[in-house]
Short mmCIF file of N, CA and C in Angstrom, two decimals:
data_model
loop_
_atom_site.label_atom_id
_atom_site.label_comp_id
_atom_site.label_asym_id
_atom_site.label_seq_id
_atom_site.Cartn_x
_atom_site.Cartn_y
_atom_site.Cartn_z
N MET E 375 -138.06 49.92 -62.67
CA MET E 375 -137.23 50.93 -62.04
C MET E 375 -135.81 50.39 -62.03
N LEU E 376 -134.89 51.18 -62.48
CA LEU E 376 -133.50 50.78 -62.54
C LEU E 376 -132.70 51.59 -61.53
N MET E 377 -132.05 50.88 -60.63
CA MET E 377 -131.18 51.54 -59.65
C MET E 377 -129.74 51.35 -60.09
N GLY E 378 -128.92 52.33 -59.79
CA GLY E 378 -127.52 52.24 -60.11
C GLY E 378 -126.80 51.24 -59.21
N GLU E 379 -125.62 50.83 -59.66
CA GLU E 379 -124.85 49.86 -58.88
C GLU E 379 -124.40 50.43 -57.54
N GLY E 380 -124.46 51.75 -57.39
CA GLY E 380 -124.09 52.37 -56.13
C GLY E 380 -124.94 51.90 -54.96
N VAL E 381 -126.20 51.53 -55.23
CA VAL E 381 -127.07 51.02 -54.16
C VAL E 381 -126.53 49.68 -53.66
N GLU E 382 -126.22 48.79 -54.59
CA GLU E 382 -125.68 47.49 -54.20
C GLU E 382 -124.35 47.67 -53.47
N TRP E 383 -123.49 48.51 -54.01
CA TRP E 383 -122.18 48.74 -53.41
C TRP E 383 -122.33 49.32 -52.01
N GLY E 384 -123.22 50.29 -51.87
CA GLY E 384 -123.44 50.92 -50.57
C GLY E 384 -123.95 49.93 -49.54
N LEU E 385 -124.91 49.11 -49.93
CA LEU E 385 -125.46 48.13 -48.99
C LEU E 385 -124.41 47.09 -48.59
N HIS E 386 -123.64 46.59 -49.55
CA HIS E 386 -122.61 45.62 -49.21
C HIS E 386 -121.54 46.24 -48.31
N CYS E 387 -121.17 47.48 -48.57
CA CYS E 387 -120.18 48.15 -47.72
C CYS E 387 -120.73 48.35 -46.31
N CYS E 388 -122.02 48.69 -46.21
CA CYS E 388 -122.63 48.84 -44.88
C CYS E 388 -122.59 47.52 -44.12
N LEU E 389 -122.87 46.41 -44.81
CA LEU E 389 -122.81 45.11 -44.14
C LEU E 389 -121.38 44.80 -43.69
N ALA E 390 -120.42 45.04 -44.56
CA ALA E 390 -119.02 44.79 -44.20
C ALA E 390 -118.61 45.65 -43.00
N LEU E 391 -119.02 46.90 -43.00
CA LEU E 391 -118.69 47.77 -41.86
C LEU E 391 -119.34 47.27 -40.57
N ALA E 392 -120.54 46.73 -40.68
CA ALA E 392 -121.20 46.17 -39.50
C ALA E 392 -120.43 44.96 -38.99
N TRP E 393 -119.96 44.11 -39.91
CA TRP E 393 -119.19 42.93 -39.50
C TRP E 393 -117.84 43.31 -38.91
N LEU E 394 -117.33 44.48 -39.30
CA LEU E 394 -116.02 44.94 -38.82
C LEU E 394 -116.17 46.05 -37.78
N GLU E 395 -117.32 46.09 -37.10
CA GLU E 395 -117.65 47.20 -36.21
C GLU E 395 -116.65 47.44 -35.09
N ASP E 396 -115.94 46.40 -34.66
CA ASP E 396 -114.99 46.58 -33.57
C ASP E 396 -113.61 47.01 -34.07
N GLN E 397 -113.50 47.27 -35.36
CA GLN E 397 -112.24 47.69 -35.97
C GLN E 397 -112.18 49.22 -36.01
N ALA E 398 -111.00 49.73 -36.31
CA ALA E 398 -110.85 51.16 -36.57
C ALA E 398 -111.64 51.48 -37.84
N PRO E 399 -111.87 52.75 -38.13
CA PRO E 399 -112.57 53.08 -39.38
C PRO E 399 -111.87 52.39 -40.57
N ILE E 400 -112.65 51.94 -41.52
CA ILE E 400 -112.13 51.19 -42.66
C ILE E 400 -111.93 52.14 -43.84
N PRO E 401 -110.70 52.25 -44.33
CA PRO E 401 -110.43 53.14 -45.48
C PRO E 401 -111.18 52.71 -46.74
N THR E 402 -111.43 53.66 -47.61
CA THR E 402 -112.12 53.38 -48.87
C THR E 402 -111.40 52.30 -49.65
N GLY E 403 -110.08 52.40 -49.72
CA GLY E 403 -109.31 51.42 -50.47
C GLY E 403 -109.50 50.01 -49.93
N ARG E 404 -109.61 49.87 -48.63
CA ARG E 404 -109.81 48.55 -48.03
C ARG E 404 -111.19 48.02 -48.38
N LEU E 405 -112.22 48.86 -48.27
CA LEU E 405 -113.57 48.43 -48.66
C LEU E 405 -113.58 48.04 -50.13
N ALA E 406 -112.90 48.80 -50.94
CA ALA E 406 -112.84 48.51 -52.37
C ALA E 406 -112.16 47.16 -52.62
N GLU E 407 -111.11 46.86 -51.88
CA GLU E 407 -110.41 45.58 -52.04
C GLU E 407 -111.29 44.40 -51.63
N ILE E 408 -112.06 44.58 -50.56
CA ILE E 408 -112.93 43.50 -50.08
C ILE E 408 -113.87 43.04 -51.18
N PHE E 409 -114.34 43.98 -52.01
CA PHE E 409 -115.30 43.65 -53.06
C PHE E 409 -114.75 43.79 -54.47
N GLU E 410 -113.44 44.04 -54.59
CA GLU E 410 -112.80 44.25 -55.90
C GLU E 410 -113.53 45.33 -56.70
N LEU E 411 -113.70 46.48 -56.07
CA LEU E 411 -114.35 47.63 -56.69
C LEU E 411 -113.31 48.73 -56.92
N PRO E 412 -113.58 49.63 -57.86
CA PRO E 412 -112.66 50.76 -58.07
C PRO E 412 -112.77 51.75 -56.90
N PRO E 413 -111.67 52.01 -56.19
CA PRO E 413 -111.72 52.85 -54.99
C PRO E 413 -112.25 54.27 -55.22
N VAL E 414 -111.84 54.91 -56.31
CA VAL E 414 -112.28 56.29 -56.55
C VAL E 414 -113.78 56.35 -56.74
N TYR E 415 -114.30 55.40 -57.53
CA TYR E 415 -115.74 55.38 -57.77
C TYR E 415 -116.50 55.00 -56.51
N LEU E 416 -115.96 54.06 -55.74
CA LEU E 416 -116.62 53.65 -54.49
C LEU E 416 -116.72 54.84 -53.54
N LYS E 417 -115.66 55.60 -53.44
CA LYS E 417 -115.68 56.78 -52.55
C LYS E 417 -116.81 57.73 -52.94
N LYS E 418 -117.01 57.93 -54.24
CA LYS E 418 -118.10 58.79 -54.70
C LYS E 418 -119.46 58.21 -54.31
N ARG E 419 -119.57 56.88 -54.30
CA ARG E 419 -120.84 56.23 -53.94
C ARG E 419 -121.09 56.29 -52.44
N LEU E 420 -120.03 56.35 -51.63
CA LEU E 420 -120.19 56.36 -50.17
C LEU E 420 -120.45 57.76 -49.62
N GLN E 421 -120.02 58.79 -50.32
CA GLN E 421 -120.20 60.16 -49.82
C GLN E 421 -121.66 60.51 -49.56
N PRO E 422 -122.60 60.14 -50.44
CA PRO E 422 -124.01 60.44 -50.12
C PRO E 422 -124.50 59.73 -48.86
N LEU E 423 -123.92 58.57 -48.56
CA LEU E 423 -124.31 57.86 -47.34
C LEU E 423 -123.80 58.60 -46.10
N VAL E 424 -122.67 59.28 -46.24
CA VAL E 424 -122.16 60.12 -45.14
C VAL E 424 -123.09 61.32 -44.96
N ARG E 425 -123.44 61.97 -46.06
CA ARG E 425 -124.33 63.14 -45.98
C ARG E 425 -125.69 62.78 -45.39
N ALA E 426 -126.15 61.56 -45.64
CA ALA E 426 -127.45 61.11 -45.12
C ALA E 426 -127.37 60.59 -43.69
N GLY E 427 -126.17 60.52 -43.13
CA GLY E 427 -126.03 60.06 -41.76
C GLY E 427 -126.06 58.54 -41.60
N VAL E 428 -125.88 57.81 -42.70
CA VAL E 428 -125.82 56.36 -42.64
C VAL E 428 -124.41 55.93 -42.26
N LEU E 429 -123.42 56.57 -42.87
CA LEU E 429 -122.01 56.32 -42.57
C LEU E 429 -121.39 57.55 -41.94
N ALA E 430 -120.32 57.32 -41.20
CA ALA E 430 -119.51 58.42 -40.68
C ALA E 430 -118.16 58.31 -41.37
N SER E 431 -117.62 59.45 -41.77
CA SER E 431 -116.32 59.50 -42.40
C SER E 431 -115.33 60.08 -41.40
N VAL E 432 -114.25 59.35 -41.16
CA VAL E 432 -113.22 59.80 -40.22
C VAL E 432 -112.01 60.21 -41.05
N PRO E 433 -111.61 61.49 -40.98
CA PRO E 433 -110.48 61.96 -41.78
C PRO E 433 -109.13 61.52 -41.21
N GLY E 434 -108.11 61.66 -42.01
CA GLY E 434 -106.76 61.39 -41.55
C GLY E 434 -106.20 60.09 -42.05
N THR E 435 -104.92 59.86 -41.73
CA THR E 435 -104.24 58.67 -42.23
C THR E 435 -104.83 57.39 -41.65
N ARG E 436 -105.41 57.45 -40.48
CA ARG E 436 -106.05 56.27 -39.90
C ARG E 436 -107.57 56.36 -40.02
N GLY E 437 -107.99 57.20 -40.92
CA GLY E 437 -109.42 57.42 -41.10
C GLY E 437 -110.05 56.41 -42.03
N GLY E 438 -111.29 56.64 -42.31
CA GLY E 438 -112.06 55.75 -43.17
C GLY E 438 -113.54 55.89 -42.86
N TYR E 439 -114.25 54.81 -43.03
CA TYR E 439 -115.70 54.81 -42.81
C TYR E 439 -116.08 53.84 -41.71
N ARG E 440 -117.18 54.18 -41.08
CA ARG E 440 -117.83 53.29 -40.12
C ARG E 440 -119.31 53.61 -40.18
N LEU E 441 -120.13 52.70 -39.66
CA LEU E 441 -121.56 52.99 -39.61
C LEU E 441 -121.80 54.14 -38.64
N ALA E 442 -122.67 55.05 -39.00
CA ALA E 442 -122.99 56.17 -38.13
C ALA E 442 -124.13 55.83 -37.17
N ARG E 443 -124.88 54.79 -37.49
CA ARG E 443 -126.00 54.36 -36.66
C ARG E 443 -125.96 52.85 -36.53
N ALA E 444 -126.66 52.36 -35.57
CA ALA E 444 -126.77 50.92 -35.37
C ALA E 444 -127.48 50.30 -36.58
N PRO E 445 -127.11 49.06 -36.95
CA PRO E 445 -127.74 48.42 -38.11
C PRO E 445 -129.27 48.38 -38.05
N GLU E 446 -129.83 48.26 -36.86
CA GLU E 446 -131.29 48.23 -36.76
C GLU E 446 -131.92 49.60 -36.99
N ASP E 447 -131.10 50.64 -37.04
CA ASP E 447 -131.60 52.00 -37.27
C ASP E 447 -131.37 52.49 -38.69
N VAL E 448 -130.88 51.62 -39.56
CA VAL E 448 -130.65 51.99 -40.96
C VAL E 448 -131.52 51.11 -41.84
N THR E 449 -132.45 51.73 -42.56
CA THR E 449 -133.32 50.95 -43.45
C THR E 449 -132.70 50.89 -44.85
N LEU E 450 -133.18 49.92 -45.60
CA LEU E 450 -132.75 49.84 -46.99
C LEU E 450 -133.17 51.09 -47.75
N MET E 451 -134.32 51.66 -47.38
CA MET E 451 -134.78 52.88 -48.03
C MET E 451 -133.84 54.04 -47.73
N ASP E 452 -133.26 54.07 -46.51
CA ASP E 452 -132.28 55.11 -46.18
C ASP E 452 -131.12 55.08 -47.18
N VAL E 453 -130.64 53.87 -47.47
CA VAL E 453 -129.50 53.72 -48.37
C VAL E 453 -129.91 54.06 -49.80
N VAL E 454 -131.05 53.54 -50.25
CA VAL E 454 -131.51 53.82 -51.61
C VAL E 454 -131.72 55.32 -51.81
N ALA E 455 -132.39 55.96 -50.87
CA ALA E 455 -132.66 57.40 -51.01
C ALA E 455 -131.36 58.21 -50.98
N ALA E 456 -130.40 57.80 -50.16
CA ALA E 456 -129.12 58.52 -50.10
C ALA E 456 -128.37 58.41 -51.42
N VAL E 457 -128.33 57.22 -51.99
CA VAL E 457 -127.56 56.99 -53.21
C VAL E 457 -128.29 57.47 -54.45
N GLU E 458 -129.57 57.16 -54.55
CA GLU E 458 -130.33 57.46 -55.76
C GLU E 458 -131.09 58.78 -55.71
N GLY E 459 -131.26 59.33 -54.51
CA GLY E 459 -132.07 60.53 -54.37
C GLY E 459 -133.51 60.14 -54.06
N ALA E 460 -134.27 61.09 -53.62
CA ALA E 460 -135.63 60.80 -53.17
C ALA E 460 -136.68 61.11 -54.24
N THR E 461 -136.26 61.40 -55.46
CA THR E 461 -137.24 61.73 -56.48
C THR E 461 -138.09 60.51 -56.83
N GLU E 462 -139.31 60.77 -57.22
CA GLU E 462 -140.22 59.69 -57.57
C GLU E 462 -139.81 59.06 -58.89
N ALA E 463 -140.06 57.78 -59.01
CA ALA E 463 -139.68 57.06 -60.22
C ALA E 463 -140.57 57.44 -61.41
N PHE E 464 -141.85 57.70 -61.15
CA PHE E 464 -142.79 58.04 -62.22
C PHE E 464 -143.22 59.49 -62.04
N ARG E 465 -143.14 60.23 -63.12
CA ARG E 465 -143.58 61.63 -63.10
C ARG E 465 -144.64 61.82 -64.19
N CYS E 466 -145.83 62.10 -63.77
CA CYS E 466 -146.94 62.31 -64.70
C CYS E 466 -146.79 63.69 -65.35
N THR E 467 -146.81 63.71 -66.67
CA THR E 467 -146.70 65.00 -67.38
C THR E 467 -148.03 65.42 -67.99
N GLU E 468 -149.10 64.72 -67.61
CA GLU E 468 -150.46 65.05 -68.05
C GLU E 468 -150.60 65.07 -69.57
N ILE E 469 -150.04 64.06 -70.24
CA ILE E 469 -150.18 64.01 -71.69
C ILE E 469 -151.63 63.76 -72.11
N ARG E 470 -152.43 63.31 -71.17
CA ARG E 470 -153.85 63.07 -71.49
C ARG E 470 -154.56 64.36 -71.90
N ARG E 471 -154.00 65.49 -71.58
CA ARG E 471 -154.61 66.78 -71.92
C ARG E 471 -154.20 67.27 -73.31
N ARG E 472 -153.30 66.55 -73.95
CA ARG E 472 -152.82 66.94 -75.28
C ARG E 472 -153.55 66.18 -76.38
N GLY E 473 -153.33 66.58 -77.58
CA GLY E 473 -153.91 65.88 -78.73
C GLY E 473 -155.41 65.74 -78.59
N ALA E 474 -155.90 64.51 -78.61
CA ALA E 474 -157.34 64.27 -78.51
C ALA E 474 -157.89 64.79 -77.19
N GLY E 475 -157.09 64.77 -76.13
CA GLY E 475 -157.53 65.25 -74.84
C GLY E 475 -157.77 66.75 -74.78
N ALA E 476 -157.18 67.47 -75.71
CA ALA E 476 -157.36 68.93 -75.73
C ALA E 476 -158.81 69.31 -75.98
N GLU E 477 -159.58 68.40 -76.57
CA GLU E 477 -160.99 68.67 -76.86
C GLU E 477 -161.90 68.32 -75.69
N ALA E 478 -161.38 67.69 -74.64
CA ALA E 478 -162.21 67.25 -73.51
C ALA E 478 -162.67 68.44 -72.68
N ALA E 479 -163.79 68.24 -71.99
CA ALA E 479 -164.30 69.26 -71.09
C ALA E 479 -163.33 69.41 -69.92
N ALA E 480 -163.18 70.62 -69.40
CA ALA E 480 -162.23 70.90 -68.32
C ALA E 480 -162.46 70.01 -67.11
N GLY E 481 -163.70 69.68 -66.79
CA GLY E 481 -164.02 68.86 -65.63
C GLY E 481 -163.51 67.43 -65.74
N GLU E 482 -163.20 66.99 -66.94
CA GLU E 482 -162.72 65.63 -67.14
C GLU E 482 -161.37 65.40 -66.46
N PHE E 483 -160.65 66.46 -66.22
CA PHE E 483 -159.31 66.34 -65.63
C PHE E 483 -159.29 66.77 -64.17
N ALA E 484 -160.46 66.84 -63.55
CA ALA E 484 -160.54 67.26 -62.14
C ALA E 484 -159.87 66.24 -61.21
N ARG E 485 -159.92 64.98 -61.58
CA ARG E 485 -159.29 63.94 -60.76
C ARG E 485 -157.95 63.54 -61.36
N PRO E 486 -157.04 63.10 -60.51
CA PRO E 486 -155.74 62.65 -61.04
C PRO E 486 -155.92 61.49 -62.02
N CYS E 487 -155.01 61.40 -62.93
CA CYS E 487 -154.99 60.34 -63.93
C CYS E 487 -154.88 58.98 -63.24
N GLY E 488 -155.64 57.99 -63.72
CA GLY E 488 -155.59 56.64 -63.15
C GLY E 488 -154.22 56.02 -63.26
N ILE E 489 -153.51 56.32 -64.33
CA ILE E 489 -152.16 55.79 -64.51
C ILE E 489 -151.24 56.35 -63.43
N ALA E 490 -151.31 57.65 -63.22
CA ALA E 490 -150.46 58.29 -62.20
C ALA E 490 -150.78 57.72 -60.82
N GLY E 491 -152.06 57.50 -60.54
CA GLY E 491 -152.45 56.95 -59.24
C GLY E 491 -151.92 55.53 -59.04
N ALA E 492 -152.03 54.71 -60.07
CA ALA E 492 -151.55 53.33 -59.97
C ALA E 492 -150.03 53.30 -59.77
N MET E 493 -149.33 54.13 -60.51
CA MET E 493 -147.87 54.17 -60.39
C MET E 493 -147.45 54.68 -59.01
N ARG E 494 -148.16 55.65 -58.50
CA ARG E 494 -147.85 56.19 -57.16
C ARG E 494 -148.07 55.13 -56.09
N ARG E 495 -149.17 54.39 -56.17
CA ARG E 495 -149.43 53.33 -55.20
C ARG E 495 -148.35 52.25 -55.25
N ALA E 496 -147.93 51.88 -56.45
CA ALA E 496 -146.88 50.87 -56.59
C ALA E 496 -145.57 51.37 -55.99
N GLU E 497 -145.23 52.61 -56.25
CA GLU E 497 -143.98 53.15 -55.70
C GLU E 497 -144.04 53.25 -54.18
N LEU E 498 -145.19 53.65 -53.64
CA LEU E 498 -145.32 53.72 -52.19
C LEU E 498 -145.17 52.34 -51.55
N ALA E 499 -145.71 51.32 -52.21
CA ALA E 499 -145.56 49.94 -51.69
C ALA E 499 -144.08 49.54 -51.71
N TRP E 500 -143.39 49.87 -52.78
CA TRP E 500 -141.96 49.57 -52.91
C TRP E 500 -141.17 50.30 -51.81
N ARG E 501 -141.45 51.57 -51.63
CA ARG E 501 -140.75 52.35 -50.60
C ARG E 501 -141.06 51.84 -49.19
N ARG E 502 -142.32 51.49 -48.93
CA ARG E 502 -142.67 50.94 -47.61
C ARG E 502 -141.93 49.64 -47.35
N GLU E 503 -141.82 48.79 -48.36
CA GLU E 503 -141.13 47.52 -48.19
C GLU E 503 -139.65 47.76 -47.86
N LEU E 504 -139.01 48.66 -48.57
CA LEU E 504 -137.60 48.96 -48.29
C LEU E 504 -137.44 49.63 -46.92
N ALA E 505 -138.40 50.43 -46.54
CA ALA E 505 -138.34 51.10 -45.23
C ALA E 505 -138.59 50.13 -44.08
N SER E 506 -139.22 49.00 -44.38
CA SER E 506 -139.52 48.03 -43.32
C SER E 506 -138.36 47.08 -43.06
N GLN E 507 -137.33 47.11 -43.89
CA GLN E 507 -136.18 46.22 -43.73
C GLN E 507 -134.94 47.03 -43.36
N THR E 508 -134.19 46.52 -42.41
CA THR E 508 -133.00 47.22 -41.94
C THR E 508 -131.72 46.45 -42.26
N LEU E 509 -130.62 47.12 -42.03
CA LEU E 509 -129.33 46.43 -42.17
C LEU E 509 -129.27 45.24 -41.22
N ALA E 510 -129.85 45.38 -40.04
CA ALA E 510 -129.87 44.27 -39.08
C ALA E 510 -130.60 43.06 -39.68
N ASP E 511 -131.68 43.30 -40.43
CA ASP E 511 -132.38 42.20 -41.09
C ASP E 511 -131.48 41.51 -42.11
N LEU E 512 -130.73 42.31 -42.87
CA LEU E 512 -129.81 41.74 -43.85
C LEU E 512 -128.70 40.96 -43.16
N LEU E 513 -128.20 41.51 -42.06
CA LEU E 513 -127.15 40.81 -41.31
C LEU E 513 -127.67 39.45 -40.83
N ALA E 514 -128.89 39.43 -40.32
CA ALA E 514 -129.47 38.19 -39.80
C ALA E 514 -129.70 37.16 -40.91
N ALA E 515 -129.97 37.63 -42.12
CA ALA E 515 -130.24 36.73 -43.25
C ALA E 515 -128.98 36.36 -44.03
N SER E 516 -127.84 36.92 -43.67
CA SER E 516 -126.60 36.65 -44.39
C SER E 516 -126.13 35.22 -44.16
N PRO E 517 -125.44 34.65 -45.13
CA PRO E 517 -124.88 33.32 -44.91
C PRO E 517 -123.98 33.31 -43.68
N ALA E 518 -124.01 32.25 -42.93
CA ALA E 518 -123.27 32.17 -41.67
C ALA E 518 -121.78 32.46 -41.83
N GLY E 519 -121.20 32.08 -42.96
CA GLY E 519 -119.76 32.27 -43.14
C GLY E 519 -119.35 33.64 -43.63
N ALA E 520 -120.29 34.47 -44.05
CA ALA E 520 -119.95 35.77 -44.64
C ALA E 520 -119.19 36.69 -43.68
N PRO E 521 -119.64 36.87 -42.44
CA PRO E 521 -118.91 37.78 -41.55
C PRO E 521 -117.46 37.34 -41.34
N GLY E 522 -117.25 36.06 -41.15
CA GLY E 522 -115.89 35.55 -40.93
C GLY E 522 -115.01 35.74 -42.16
N ARG E 523 -115.58 35.51 -43.35
CA ARG E 523 -114.80 35.71 -44.58
C ARG E 523 -114.36 37.15 -44.71
N VAL E 524 -115.27 38.09 -44.43
CA VAL E 524 -114.92 39.51 -44.55
C VAL E 524 -113.85 39.85 -43.51
N ARG E 525 -114.01 39.36 -42.30
CA ARG E 525 -113.02 39.65 -41.25
C ARG E 525 -111.65 39.07 -41.62
N ARG E 526 -111.60 37.82 -42.09
CA ARG E 526 -110.32 37.20 -42.47
C ARG E 526 -109.67 37.94 -43.63
N PHE E 527 -110.47 38.33 -44.62
CA PHE E 527 -109.94 39.06 -45.76
C PHE E 527 -109.36 40.39 -45.30
N HIS E 528 -110.10 41.08 -44.44
CA HIS E 528 -109.65 42.36 -43.90
C HIS E 528 -108.32 42.18 -43.14
N GLU E 529 -108.22 41.13 -42.35
CA GLU E 529 -106.99 40.86 -41.59
C GLU E 529 -105.81 40.55 -42.52
N ARG E 530 -106.06 39.79 -43.59
CA ARG E 530 -104.99 39.49 -44.56
C ARG E 530 -104.49 40.76 -45.23
N LEU E 531 -105.36 41.76 -45.36
CA LEU E 531 -104.97 43.02 -45.97
C LEU E 531 -104.25 43.93 -44.98
N GLY E 532 -104.10 43.46 -43.75
CA GLY E 532 -103.38 44.24 -42.74
C GLY E 532 -104.28 44.95 -41.75
N GLY E 533 -105.53 44.58 -41.70
CA GLY E 533 -106.49 45.24 -40.80
C GLY E 533 -106.47 44.69 -39.41
#
């Protein structure tokens, strides 16, 4: 399964916003500078997180982004689903019914395909794992110096 870079960008921005929680909303350009990302593209990646209620967008000249919920209330699955969408990674098209399968008795296809079942179980395990981890878990596992580095960088940029 291949996820777009927007997932990584979104998660890192969420962590930075958590570390800067006592600050005013952080503008897109500032978040982009913290990670040396293109601001226009980053803004497009953050908008789905606003729609999903992970981030809050504050309009105006002093506006920007902040977390909309506490870090312990945002799962990694929340971010992945917001950025990538909730569609399943594997979609069975029932090719087993074509070609040689077209000659099979109708009852042979009464049960779901074993391949589709295996793929569904694997995806559910992946989704459960992401849903069991929160931003708070990532914050706790972050290197001790990371929050301070982000804060100092933000301050050097005029924050």
